[in-house]
Amino acid sequence: MRMRQLGLSVMVGALLFAAPADAQRSAPLPWQEDPYPSRYQAPVASDMLLRGATILDGAGGRIDGGDVLVRGGKVAAVGKQLANPGVPEVDATGRWITPGVIDVHSHDGTYVLPLTEIDSEASDVAEVATPNSADTWIETAVNAQDMAFDRALANGVTTLQILPGSTPIFAGHSVVVKPVRAPTVWGMKAAGGIQGFKMACGENPKSWGADDDNEGPTSRQGVIAYMRQQFADAQRYKRAVEQARAGAGAMPPRDFKLETLAGILAGDVRVNLHCYRAGDIAASLGVAKEFGFRIGAIHHATEAYKIPGLLREAGTCAAVWADWWGFKVEAQDAIRAEAPLLEQAGVCVMMHSDSPADGQRLNIAAAKAAAAGRRIGVDIPPERMIKWTTGNPAKLLGLDKQVGTIAPGLQADLVLWSGDPFSIYTHADLVLIGGAVAWDRAKPPAGPVSDFELGRGGARP
Amino acid sequence: MFVSLIALTVAMPAAAQTLAVTHAEAWTMEGDAPVKDATIVIENGRIVSVAAGGAAPADARVIDAHGKPVTPGLVNGATQIGLVEVAGSSDTVDTSSADDRNPGYDVSRALNGNSTLVSLARADGLTRALVYPSPSRRAPFNGEPALARLRDGVDILDVANVGVYTVIGGGAWERIGSRAAQWDSLRNALTEAKRKADGPPAAGGKKDRKRPSPPPRGGPGGRHGGEELLADVLRGEVPLAIQTHRESDIRQAAALAGDFGIRVIIVGGAEAWRVADQLAAAKVAVIVDPQVNLPFNFDQLGARQDNAALLAKAGVMVAVGQAGGVIHANYNAGMGLREGAGIAVANGLPYVEALKAVTVNPLTIWGCGGGRLTPGADADLVIWDGDPLEPSTNARSVIVEGRETAIRSRQDQLAERYREVR
């Protein structure tokens, strides 16, 4: 077996050298294809001029008494005393405008409340039959009727990445959605970003592996070793596919797990890694370095503040909480000041939720983190804090040319807040997605929004 | 030198220190507005005076509040701090009894003031908390909650056996089944306790009203609370706390309060707003999590964030507890409480009512009193650097029983250790 592969690779190598570069690029490689294309239809946009607000642009800029002109679904201009080309004006005096909030770690649609017995027996949060669920696509499980989407929208969220859970080491493909009403997730799916993927290290996968009758590693070292072996297999698979594409040798039979991991190696699929301890993060970054790919973000990353240099060098972001800590041993050293410390150290940092409750209040999480920073003398101003929930997450999702900052030409995903977006008393007055009013607090929907709520009565945002 | 130090220590125990907080925006919880530029004088663990522009005693240690808010110490109406260290590791969790033989579980015997959860909560301005037991094997009762006082050190017990705690709802007790059976079980237990308390009919047809004197609460030897404390519940001396959410169950709870003439507290109460008027009439108080706007289970389909506002408007006494659900109710028992109260305000609860819901009300509901800045009151207070209900605000000083406590949490220490790491 080994001999045959070796012989094949030598022969194919010679042919590959001769193959024209164009042939390799002409058709997308298997892992570049999306088997579940978006059916999102941009709603009809409303042109408007938001006048006289405090603007945090999501890129570090702040304008007091500034205006935003929205035309044709995009931001047409940002500045002071903009001329009105004849669109309705909104008096935003005393209010604040930011880009729409982006939550890069949601389980909405799969961790659907209310939970029932079926969720404890067989949950859709992750496929746990094996530690390698790299062939799964979470979107094939998402229930678009989860009312958590409506709650998120009413609180200023305009983009969410739904990730699989952290039981498998390779947990599967993510999906990025807009919280708009649609009968299926594909009507919500945002296009144009980079394909996301979930991996996990540490206590979750090893605890599952250690449970009776479960397949999988039972220790941290076992988890890392498992990752290396899978990536080594994927390297061979990727080479075989590329060589076959170049006209040398037969295309290997489709193996969706190896295909996905090959996509990670190729940089076409971006890893979101669930990882807590500094040592686990360092070991995982080591695996990425060994196999020549970049991890997009370490999620949870409760000890990233101990190793900012490693993250900076790897070009890997940290997606963090403000105040989840202690609920398991590997989260004992979490600190509320993590985001400001990472920001100060020059690491790309963002808030994330992991929860339909906290996903409604990511700016409040940022406020808590900043307060903890101030306690130890690290003061981050609002125009930088807002990057944690807007500009930086957009980069992770590969959507920064579309959303995440307020700049001419970008999609008008905006929130008009009733006041300081970091205050507990502030409401999202107006939420625009692609320039269309997706939520207007002055005109809340008369009845329930999701199918689930219909006819049950009572529940309100 | 050594001798004179000892002499000083004897002459001036820490609690006897006179403390004055000056230039405070003092939220006394007496009126709807704070006392501006207040001077709060504290002696022997008690507040002596709160007066606008008042003078600090000459011998007092003075803390200048610089015009910032000063509130009574915050009180969490329902949490499990002191019983939990690492929720994911059951060997560090003491929330419930697995003893089939014993109906009582007195949480006060497990309280651990050295827990990192406690010190963080204190740093967030929490000075007291109701600590409740999780469901035991011995239905219908979980055991007896206790009130903790978040002073420095391991001993954080304030008052033990402050009530009896039970849980009713879908799936709450798999062994008993339907909530109908759960209510039956609870009613039967109360009826049986009433019969025991009343005693057997004496010869000649007269009831013997004499009962043995109750043993001291929380004292050595314990009370096997379940049964003994039920007598106190029936006499209205301590409340029966029912953790439940569905409207039909909350109506059952209100009816139970009337039928037995007992004090009932609802903990949770996601659909309590639907029953607000009946709860007000039955004087049933509700401890709510104002953050809840999604139903965790089918008992909470009516969850909405103006629950607290609607209840308060109807005249129901409301406190905040279990704030932030499974993630935050224990691990951020102080911050979750403040955030919850802030959300209640954002959803219609008047500001001063929200402050009451995290100070006076929980203490009143659990029958302990206090939670105000008034002469003679316990000196539990917090000096803030901004609005205490804003999560961006830090507590500057937390005073428990007249003493400034340590509020540099383990998290602060870790953050400081790595502050300059690049």
mmCIF file of N, CA, C and O in Angstrom, chain A residues 111 113-116 147 151 305-306 308-309 312 323-329 332-336 344 356 358 360-361 364 368 371 374-376 423-425 427 457-460, chain B residues 86-88 116 120 124 274 291 293-298 301 304-305 327-328 331-332 335 339 343 345-346 351 387 389-392 394 407 410-412 414-416 418-419 421-422:
data_model
loop_
_atom_site.group_PDB
_atom_site.id
_atom_site.type_symbol
_atom_site.label_atom_id
_atom_site.label_comp_id
_atom_site.label_asym_id
_atom_site.label_seq_id
_atom_site.Cartn_x
_atom_site.Cartn_y
_atom_site.Cartn_z
ATOM 1 N N TYR A 111 -29.538 24.749 18.894
ATOM 2 C CA TYR A 111 -29.825 24.652 20.333
ATOM 3 C C TYR A 111 -31.117 25.435 20.526
ATOM 4 O O TYR A 111 -31.138 26.568 21.002
ATOM 5 N N LEU A 113 -34.504 26.644 21.868
ATOM 6 C CA LEU A 113 -35.329 26.668 23.074
ATOM 7 C C LEU A 113 -36.800 26.735 22.669
ATOM 8 O O LEU A 113 -37.132 27.387 21.699
ATOM 9 N N PRO A 114 -37.718 26.084 23.406
ATOM 10 C CA PRO A 114 -37.476 25.285 24.614
ATOM 11 C C PRO A 114 -36.854 23.918 24.307
ATOM 12 O O PRO A 114 -37.186 23.289 23.305
ATOM 13 N N LEU A 115 -35.965 23.508 25.220
ATOM 14 C CA LEU A 115 -35.367 22.187 25.092
ATOM 15 C C LEU A 115 -36.359 21.131 25.576
ATOM 16 O O LEU A 115 -37.168 21.393 26.451
ATOM 17 N N THR A 116 -36.249 19.961 24.981
ATOM 18 C CA THR A 116 -37.081 18.840 25.435
ATOM 19 C C THR A 116 -36.199 17.595 25.522
ATOM 20 O O THR A 116 -35.009 17.644 25.220
ATOM 21 N N MET A 147 -36.925 31.157 17.622
ATOM 22 C CA MET A 147 -37.217 32.568 17.938
ATOM 23 C C MET A 147 -35.984 33.324 18.421
ATOM 24 O O MET A 147 -36.015 34.547 18.525
ATOM 25 N N ARG A 151 -34.977 37.468 18.553
ATOM 26 C CA ARG A 151 -34.461 38.190 19.718
ATOM 27 C C ARG A 151 -33.121 38.851 19.371
ATOM 28 O O ARG A 151 -32.852 39.979 19.769
ATOM 29 N N TYR A 305 -5.011 35.532 27.036
ATOM 30 C CA TYR A 305 -4.310 36.707 27.576
ATOM 31 C C TYR A 305 -2.918 36.357 28.100
ATOM 32 O O TYR A 305 -2.090 37.238 28.305
ATOM 33 N N LYS A 306 -2.658 35.065 28.307
ATOM 34 C CA LYS A 306 -1.336 34.670 28.790
ATOM 35 C C LYS A 306 -0.326 34.536 27.640
ATOM 36 O O LYS A 306 0.878 34.482 27.894
ATOM 37 N N PRO A 308 -0.442 36.348 24.239
ATOM 38 C CA PRO A 308 -0.853 37.168 23.083
ATOM 39 C C PRO A 308 0.132 37.086 21.922
ATOM 40 O O PRO A 308 -0.284 37.128 20.755
ATOM 41 N N GLY A 309 1.407 36.949 22.228
ATOM 42 C CA GLY A 309 2.420 36.920 21.171
ATOM 43 C C GLY A 309 2.219 35.763 20.212
ATOM 44 O O GLY A 309 2.381 35.908 18.996
ATOM 45 N N ARG A 312 -0.639 36.633 17.902
ATOM 46 C CA ARG A 312 -0.233 37.682 16.956
ATOM 47 C C ARG A 312 0.619 37.097 15.843
ATOM 48 O O ARG A 312 0.395 37.354 14.660
ATOM 49 N N ASP A 323 -17.489 37.274 30.691
ATOM 50 C CA ASP A 323 -17.554 36.768 32.054
ATOM 51 C C ASP A 323 -18.091 35.346 32.170
ATOM 52 O O ASP A 323 -18.726 35.014 33.162
ATOM 53 N N TRP A 324 -17.828 34.515 31.192
ATOM 54 C CA TRP A 324 -18.044 33.089 31.414
ATOM 55 C C TRP A 324 -16.742 32.577 32.006
ATOM 56 O O TRP A 324 -15.675 32.795 31.444
ATOM 57 N N TRP A 325 -16.823 31.877 33.091
ATOM 58 C CA TRP A 325 -15.595 31.379 33.704
ATOM 59 C C TRP A 325 -15.967 30.294 34.701
ATOM 60 O O TRP A 325 -17.116 30.198 35.139
ATOM 61 N N GLY A 326 -15.001 29.472 35.040
ATOM 62 C CA GLY A 326 -15.097 28.619 36.221
ATOM 63 C C GLY A 326 -16.025 27.427 36.154
ATOM 64 O O GLY A 326 -15.925 26.540 36.986
ATOM 65 N N PHE A 327 -16.914 27.379 35.168
ATOM 66 C CA PHE A 327 -17.918 26.303 35.152
ATOM 67 C C PHE A 327 -17.294 24.948 34.855
ATOM 68 O O PHE A 327 -17.921 23.922 35.045
ATOM 69 N N LYS A 328 -16.072 24.945 34.340
ATOM 70 C CA LYS A 328 -15.310 23.705 34.227
ATOM 71 C C LYS A 328 -13.855 24.023 34.508
ATOM 72 O O LYS A 328 -13.450 25.180 34.489
ATOM 73 N N VAL A 329 -13.078 22.980 34.749
ATOM 74 C CA VAL A 329 -11.734 23.208 35.271
ATOM 75 C C VAL A 329 -10.897 24.038 34.301
ATOM 76 O O VAL A 329 -10.149 24.928 34.702
ATOM 77 N N GLN A 332 -11.033 27.881 34.677
ATOM 78 C CA GLN A 332 -10.775 28.479 35.988
ATOM 79 C C GLN A 332 -10.035 29.811 35.895
ATOM 80 O O GLN A 332 -10.234 30.693 36.709
ATOM 81 N N ASP A 333 -9.152 29.948 34.909
ATOM 82 C CA ASP A 333 -8.321 31.150 34.843
ATOM 83 C C ASP A 333 -8.869 32.205 33.887
ATOM 84 O O ASP A 333 -8.155 33.140 33.510
ATOM 85 N N ALA A 334 -10.111 32.062 33.497
ATOM 86 C CA ALA A 334 -10.725 33.104 32.671
ATOM 87 C C ALA A 334 -10.767 34.397 33.461
ATOM 88 O O ALA A 334 -10.994 34.384 34.666
ATOM 89 N N ILE A 335 -10.551 35.509 32.779
ATOM 90 C CA ILE A 335 -10.639 36.816 33.446
ATOM 91 C C ILE A 335 -11.529 37.737 32.623
ATOM 92 O O ILE A 335 -11.554 37.667 31.397
ATOM 93 N N ARG A 336 -12.236 38.600 33.351
ATOM 94 C CA ARG A 336 -13.161 39.500 32.674
ATOM 95 C C ARG A 336 -12.411 40.524 31.822
ATOM 96 O O ARG A 336 -12.966 41.056 30.860
ATOM 97 N N GLN A 344 -4.881 45.539 23.912
ATOM 98 C CA GLN A 344 -3.663 46.291 24.232
ATOM 99 C C GLN A 344 -2.430 45.602 23.661
ATOM 100 O O GLN A 344 -1.472 46.254 23.252
ATOM 101 N N PRO A 356 -27.994 31.783 23.108
ATOM 102 C CA PRO A 356 -29.041 32.653 22.558
ATOM 103 C C PRO A 356 -29.401 33.799 23.492
ATOM 104 O O PRO A 356 -29.927 34.815 23.061
ATOM 105 N N ASP A 358 -27.041 35.397 25.742
ATOM 106 C CA ASP A 358 -25.950 36.363 25.714
ATOM 107 C C ASP A 358 -25.707 36.933 24.323
ATOM 108 O O ASP A 358 -25.131 38.008 24.180
ATOM 109 N N GLN A 360 -27.677 38.289 22.541
ATOM 110 C CA GLN A 360 -28.452 39.521 22.393
ATOM 111 C C GLN A 360 -27.739 40.714 22.998
ATOM 112 O O GLN A 360 -28.195 41.844 22.853
ATOM 113 N N ARG A 361 -26.660 40.469 23.724
ATOM 114 C CA ARG A 361 -26.052 41.554 24.491
ATOM 115 C C ARG A 361 -24.528 41.537 24.383
ATOM 116 O O ARG A 361 -23.821 41.710 25.368
ATOM 117 N N ILE A 364 -22.910 44.661 25.671
ATOM 118 C CA ILE A 364 -22.867 44.722 27.136
ATOM 119 C C ILE A 364 -21.701 43.861 27.642
ATOM 120 O O ILE A 364 -21.015 44.220 28.599
ATOM 121 N N LYS A 368 -18.638 45.115 30.050
ATOM 122 C CA LYS A 368 -18.155 44.458 31.267
ATOM 123 C C LYS A 368 -16.639 44.229 31.176
ATOM 124 O O LYS A 368 -15.906 44.436 32.141
ATOM 125 N N ALA A 371 -14.765 47.465 31.636
ATOM 126 C CA ALA A 371 -14.762 47.900 33.043
ATOM 127 C C ALA A 371 -13.693 47.142 33.822
ATOM 128 O O ALA A 371 -12.984 47.725 34.657
ATOM 129 N N ARG A 374 -10.412 48.653 33.061
ATOM 130 C CA ARG A 374 -10.197 49.904 33.808
ATOM 131 C C ARG A 374 -9.766 49.638 35.244
ATOM 132 O O ARG A 374 -8.983 50.385 35.812
ATOM 133 N N ARG A 375 -10.283 48.550 35.828
ATOM 134 C CA ARG A 375 -9.908 48.214 37.223
ATOM 135 C C ARG A 375 -8.405 48.042 37.368
ATOM 136 O O ARG A 375 -7.863 48.252 38.440
ATOM 137 N N ILE A 376 -7.746 47.608 36.284
ATOM 138 C CA ILE A 376 -6.290 47.405 36.372
ATOM 139 C C ILE A 376 -5.536 48.409 35.493
ATOM 140 O O ILE A 376 -4.380 48.194 35.144
ATOM 141 N N SER A 423 -24.517 50.736 27.087
ATOM 142 C CA SER A 423 -25.350 50.911 28.289
ATOM 143 C C SER A 423 -26.452 49.864 28.335
ATOM 144 O O SER A 423 -27.061 49.549 27.311
ATOM 145 N N ILE A 424 -26.727 49.374 29.528
ATOM 146 C CA ILE A 424 -27.761 48.351 29.717
ATOM 147 C C ILE A 424 -29.153 48.893 29.376
ATOM 148 O O ILE A 424 -30.058 48.131 29.054
ATOM 149 N N TYR A 425 -29.320 50.211 29.429
ATOM 150 C CA TYR A 425 -30.643 50.801 29.197
ATOM 151 C C TYR A 425 -30.916 51.055 27.713
ATOM 152 O O TYR A 425 -32.015 51.464 27.341
ATOM 153 N N HIS A 427 -31.643 50.594 23.789
ATOM 154 C CA HIS A 427 -32.361 49.682 22.898
ATOM 155 C C HIS A 427 -31.886 49.887 21.460
ATOM 156 O O HIS A 427 -31.462 50.983 21.092
ATOM 157 N N GLY A 457 -48.909 32.619 22.336
ATOM 158 C CA GLY A 457 -49.201 33.775 23.170
ATOM 159 C C GLY A 457 -48.165 34.051 24.233
ATOM 160 O O GLY A 457 -47.590 33.146 24.797
ATOM 161 N N GLY A 458 -47.966 35.288 24.465
ATOM 162 C CA GLY A 458 -47.195 35.670 25.641
ATOM 163 C C GLY A 458 -45.780 36.094 25.390
ATOM 164 O O GLY A 458 -45.371 37.150 25.844
ATOM 165 N N ALA A 459 -45.048 35.253 24.689
ATOM 166 C CA ALA A 459 -43.629 35.562 24.546
ATOM 167 C C ALA A 459 -43.432 36.846 23.754
ATOM 168 O O ALA A 459 -44.027 37.038 22.710
ATOM 169 N N ARG A 460 -42.606 37.708 24.269
ATOM 170 C CA ARG A 460 -42.264 38.979 23.608
ATOM 171 C C ARG A 460 -40.763 39.184 23.718
ATOM 172 O O ARG A 460 -40.165 38.691 24.656
ATOM 173 N N VAL B 86 -16.720 24.205 40.867
ATOM 174 C CA VAL B 86 -16.633 23.957 39.425
ATOM 175 C C VAL B 86 -17.864 23.129 39.045
ATOM 176 O O VAL B 86 -17.919 21.934 39.326
ATOM 177 N N ALA B 87 -18.830 23.771 38.435
ATOM 178 C CA ALA B 87 -20.110 23.101 38.175
ATOM 179 C C ALA B 87 -19.921 21.802 37.399
ATOM 180 O O ALA B 87 -20.654 20.826 37.614
ATOM 181 N N GLY B 88 -18.937 21.784 36.485
ATOM 182 C CA GLY B 88 -18.727 20.607 35.660
ATOM 183 C C GLY B 88 -18.095 19.436 36.411
ATOM 184 O O GLY B 88 -17.991 18.341 35.863
ATOM 185 N N THR B 116 -14.026 30.993 45.134
ATOM 186 C CA THR B 116 -13.717 32.112 44.237
ATOM 187 C C THR B 116 -14.984 32.741 43.667
ATOM 188 O O THR B 116 -14.975 33.888 43.254
ATOM 189 N N LEU B 120 -15.624 36.940 43.925
ATOM 190 C CA LEU B 120 -15.940 37.731 42.722
ATOM 191 C C LEU B 120 -17.277 38.447 42.893
ATOM 192 O O LEU B 120 -17.422 39.617 42.546
ATOM 193 N N ASP B 124 -18.246 42.509 42.974
ATOM 194 C CA ASP B 124 -19.287 43.122 42.148
ATOM 195 C C ASP B 124 -20.383 43.773 42.990
ATOM 196 O O ASP B 124 -21.442 44.116 42.467
ATOM 197 N N ARG B 274 -48.664 36.807 34.097
ATOM 198 C CA ARG B 274 -50.046 36.473 33.746
ATOM 199 C C ARG B 274 -50.943 36.379 34.981
ATOM 200 O O ARG B 274 -52.167 36.380 34.863
ATOM 201 N N GLN B 291 -33.543 38.715 32.795
ATOM 202 C CA GLN B 291 -32.873 38.528 31.505
ATOM 203 C C GLN B 291 -33.653 37.569 30.607
ATOM 204 O O GLN B 291 -33.413 37.515 29.409
ATOM 205 N N ASN B 293 -35.885 36.047 28.136
ATOM 206 C CA ASN B 293 -36.877 36.328 27.096
ATOM 207 C C ASN B 293 -36.962 35.182 26.098
ATOM 208 O O ASN B 293 -37.507 35.337 25.008
ATOM 209 N N LEU B 294 -36.409 34.043 26.492
ATOM 210 C CA LEU B 294 -36.549 32.817 25.696
ATOM 211 C C LEU B 294 -36.915 31.697 26.664
ATOM 212 O O LEU B 294 -36.368 31.638 27.764
ATOM 213 N N PRO B 295 -37.823 30.823 26.277
ATOM 214 C CA PRO B 295 -38.232 29.760 27.194
ATOM 215 C C PRO B 295 -37.233 28.618 27.199
ATOM 216 O O PRO B 295 -36.971 28.017 26.163
ATOM 217 N N PHE B 296 -36.681 28.327 28.366
ATOM 218 C CA PHE B 296 -35.736 27.222 28.456
ATOM 219 C C PHE B 296 -36.454 25.886 28.307
ATOM 220 O O PHE B 296 -35.898 24.920 27.830
ATOM 221 N N ASN B 297 -37.719 25.866 28.737
ATOM 222 C CA ASN B 297 -38.531 24.660 28.554
ATOM 223 C C ASN B 297 -39.972 25.069 28.289
ATOM 224 O O ASN B 297 -40.287 26.266 28.277
ATOM 225 N N PHE B 298 -40.834 24.095 28.107
ATOM 226 C CA PHE B 298 -42.219 24.394 27.747
ATOM 227 C C PHE B 298 -43.014 25.033 28.893
ATOM 228 O O PHE B 298 -44.137 25.459 28.679
ATOM 229 N N LEU B 301 -43.046 29.290 28.217
ATOM 230 C CA LEU B 301 -43.366 29.841 26.889
ATOM 231 C C LEU B 301 -43.726 31.318 26.969
ATOM 232 O O LEU B 301 -43.548 32.053 26.006
ATOM 233 N N ARG B 304 -41.026 36.824 29.293
ATOM 234 C CA ARG B 304 -40.844 38.147 28.672
ATOM 235 C C ARG B 304 -40.123 39.074 29.636
ATOM 236 O O ARG B 304 -40.258 38.966 30.846
ATOM 237 N N GLN B 305 -39.395 40.020 29.032
ATOM 238 C CA GLN B 305 -38.484 40.806 29.857
ATOM 239 C C GLN B 305 -39.159 41.899 30.671
ATOM 240 O O GLN B 305 -38.514 42.491 31.532
ATOM 241 N N ILE B 327 -25.534 29.908 33.204
ATOM 242 C CA ILE B 327 -24.181 30.416 33.019
ATOM 243 C C ILE B 327 -23.803 31.414 34.115
ATOM 244 O O ILE B 327 -22.699 31.383 34.650
ATOM 245 N N HIS B 328 -24.713 32.326 34.422
ATOM 246 C CA HIS B 328 -24.319 33.459 35.259
ATOM 247 C C HIS B 328 -24.871 33.441 36.681
ATOM 248 O O HIS B 328 -24.342 34.150 37.541
ATOM 249 N N TYR B 331 -21.888 31.913 38.714
ATOM 250 C CA TYR B 331 -20.534 32.377 38.396
ATOM 251 C C TYR B 331 -20.435 33.891 38.346
ATOM 252 O O TYR B 331 -19.341 34.438 38.460
ATOM 253 N N ASN B 332 -21.537 34.561 38.157
ATOM 254 C CA ASN B 332 -21.543 36.017 38.175
ATOM 255 C C ASN B 332 -22.726 36.489 39.016
ATOM 256 O O ASN B 332 -23.533 37.294 38.580
ATOM 257 N N MET B 335 -22.606 40.378 39.260
ATOM 258 C CA MET B 335 -22.781 41.064 37.976
ATOM 259 C C MET B 335 -24.104 40.687 37.322
ATOM 260 O O MET B 335 -24.802 41.528 36.765
ATOM 261 N N GLU B 339 -26.941 43.286 36.153
ATOM 262 C CA GLU B 339 -27.358 43.280 34.747
ATOM 263 C C GLU B 339 -28.864 42.998 34.661
ATOM 264 O O GLU B 339 -29.585 43.631 33.893
ATOM 265 N N ILE B 343 -31.707 45.415 33.104
ATOM 266 C CA ILE B 343 -32.606 44.996 32.026
ATOM 267 C C ILE B 343 -34.064 45.208 32.434
ATOM 268 O O ILE B 343 -34.903 45.613 31.623
ATOM 269 N N VAL B 345 -35.108 47.576 34.301
ATOM 270 C CA VAL B 345 -35.353 49.010 34.127
ATOM 271 C C VAL B 345 -35.563 49.332 32.645
ATOM 272 O O VAL B 345 -36.491 50.054 32.267
ATOM 273 N N ALA B 346 -34.713 48.751 31.804
ATOM 274 C CA ALA B 346 -34.843 48.989 30.361
ATOM 275 C C ALA B 346 -36.193 48.506 29.843
ATOM 276 O O ALA B 346 -36.649 48.939 28.786
ATOM 277 N N TYR B 351 -36.581 52.849 38.152
ATOM 278 C CA TYR B 351 -35.205 52.650 38.627
ATOM 279 C C TYR B 351 -35.152 52.299 40.109
ATOM 280 O O TYR B 351 -34.478 51.345 40.520
ATOM 281 N N ASP B 387 -23.315 54.340 37.903
ATOM 282 C CA ASP B 387 -24.621 53.729 38.125
ATOM 283 C C ASP B 387 -24.456 52.224 38.416
ATOM 284 O O ASP B 387 -23.933 51.493 37.581
ATOM 285 N N LEU B 389 -26.346 49.801 38.270
ATOM 286 C CA LEU B 389 -27.028 48.861 37.374
ATOM 287 C C LEU B 389 -26.377 48.810 35.994
ATOM 288 O O LEU B 389 -26.792 48.028 35.145
ATOM 289 N N GLU B 390 -25.373 49.635 35.766
ATOM 290 C CA GLU B 390 -24.625 49.565 34.504
ATOM 291 C C GLU B 390 -23.485 48.551 34.659
ATOM 292 O O GLU B 390 -22.638 48.703 35.553
ATOM 293 N N PRO B 391 -23.425 47.543 33.791
ATOM 294 C CA PRO B 391 -22.325 46.575 33.896
ATOM 295 C C PRO B 391 -20.948 47.201 33.694
ATOM 296 O O PRO B 391 -19.948 46.597 34.042
ATOM 297 N N SER B 392 -20.903 48.404 33.151
ATOM 298 C CA SER B 392 -19.603 49.055 32.962
ATOM 299 C C SER B 392 -19.118 49.740 34.242
ATOM 300 O O SER B 392 -18.016 50.270 34.276
ATOM 301 N N ASN B 394 -17.833 49.851 38.158
ATOM 302 C CA ASN B 394 -17.108 49.034 39.137
ATOM 303 C C ASN B 394 -17.488 49.451 40.551
ATOM 304 O O ASN B 394 -17.738 50.629 40.808
ATOM 305 N N ILE B 407 -11.863 43.375 47.747
ATOM 306 C CA ILE B 407 -12.590 43.255 46.478
ATOM 307 C C ILE B 407 -11.626 43.115 45.299
ATOM 308 O O ILE B 407 -12.005 43.316 44.156
ATOM 309 N N ARG B 410 -9.629 37.145 42.428
ATOM 310 C CA ARG B 410 -8.587 36.328 41.788
ATOM 311 C C ARG B 410 -8.425 36.733 40.323
ATOM 312 O O ARG B 410 -7.316 36.736 39.784
ATOM 313 N N GLN B 411 -9.541 37.090 39.692
ATOM 314 C CA GLN B 411 -9.461 37.518 38.291
ATOM 315 C C GLN B 411 -8.630 38.796 38.156
ATOM 316 O O GLN B 411 -7.827 38.926 37.229
ATOM 317 N N ASP B 412 -8.833 39.738 39.086
ATOM 318 C CA ASP B 412 -8.018 40.960 39.051
ATOM 319 C C ASP B 412 -6.544 40.610 39.196
ATOM 320 O O ASP B 412 -5.681 41.182 38.520
ATOM 321 N N LEU B 414 -4.985 37.784 38.454
ATOM 322 C CA LEU B 414 -4.473 37.168 37.223
ATOM 323 C C LEU B 414 -4.258 38.235 36.146
ATOM 324 O O LEU B 414 -3.237 38.248 35.454
ATOM 325 N N ALA B 415 -5.221 39.125 36.025
ATOM 326 C CA ALA B 415 -5.119 40.172 35.002
ATOM 327 C C ALA B 415 -3.896 41.040 35.250
ATOM 328 O O ALA B 415 -3.166 41.390 34.318
ATOM 329 N N GLU B 416 -3.675 41.379 36.507
ATOM 330 C CA GLU B 416 -2.509 42.210 36.823
ATOM 331 C C GLU B 416 -1.205 41.463 36.540
ATOM 332 O O GLU B 416 -0.245 42.033 36.043
ATOM 333 N N TYR B 418 -0.614 39.355 34.234
ATOM 334 C CA TYR B 418 -0.331 39.236 32.793
ATOM 335 C C TYR B 418 -0.527 40.551 32.037
ATOM 336 O O TYR B 418 -0.532 40.572 30.822
ATOM 337 N N ARG B 419 -0.698 41.643 32.794
ATOM 338 C CA ARG B 419 -1.045 42.903 32.145
ATOM 339 C C ARG B 419 -0.012 43.358 31.130
ATOM 340 O O ARG B 419 -0.343 43.921 30.093
ATOM 341 N N VAL B 421 2.210 41.397 29.557
ATOM 342 C CA VAL B 421 2.684 40.344 28.634
ATOM 343 C C VAL B 421 2.377 40.739 27.200
ATOM 344 O O VAL B 421 1.278 41.187 26.896
ATOM 345 N N ARG B 422 3.350 40.609 26.386
ATOM 346 C CA ARG B 422 3.130 40.941 24.973
ATOM 347 C C ARG B 422 3.384 39.736 24.087
ATOM 348 O O ARG B 422 3.271 39.752 22.926
#
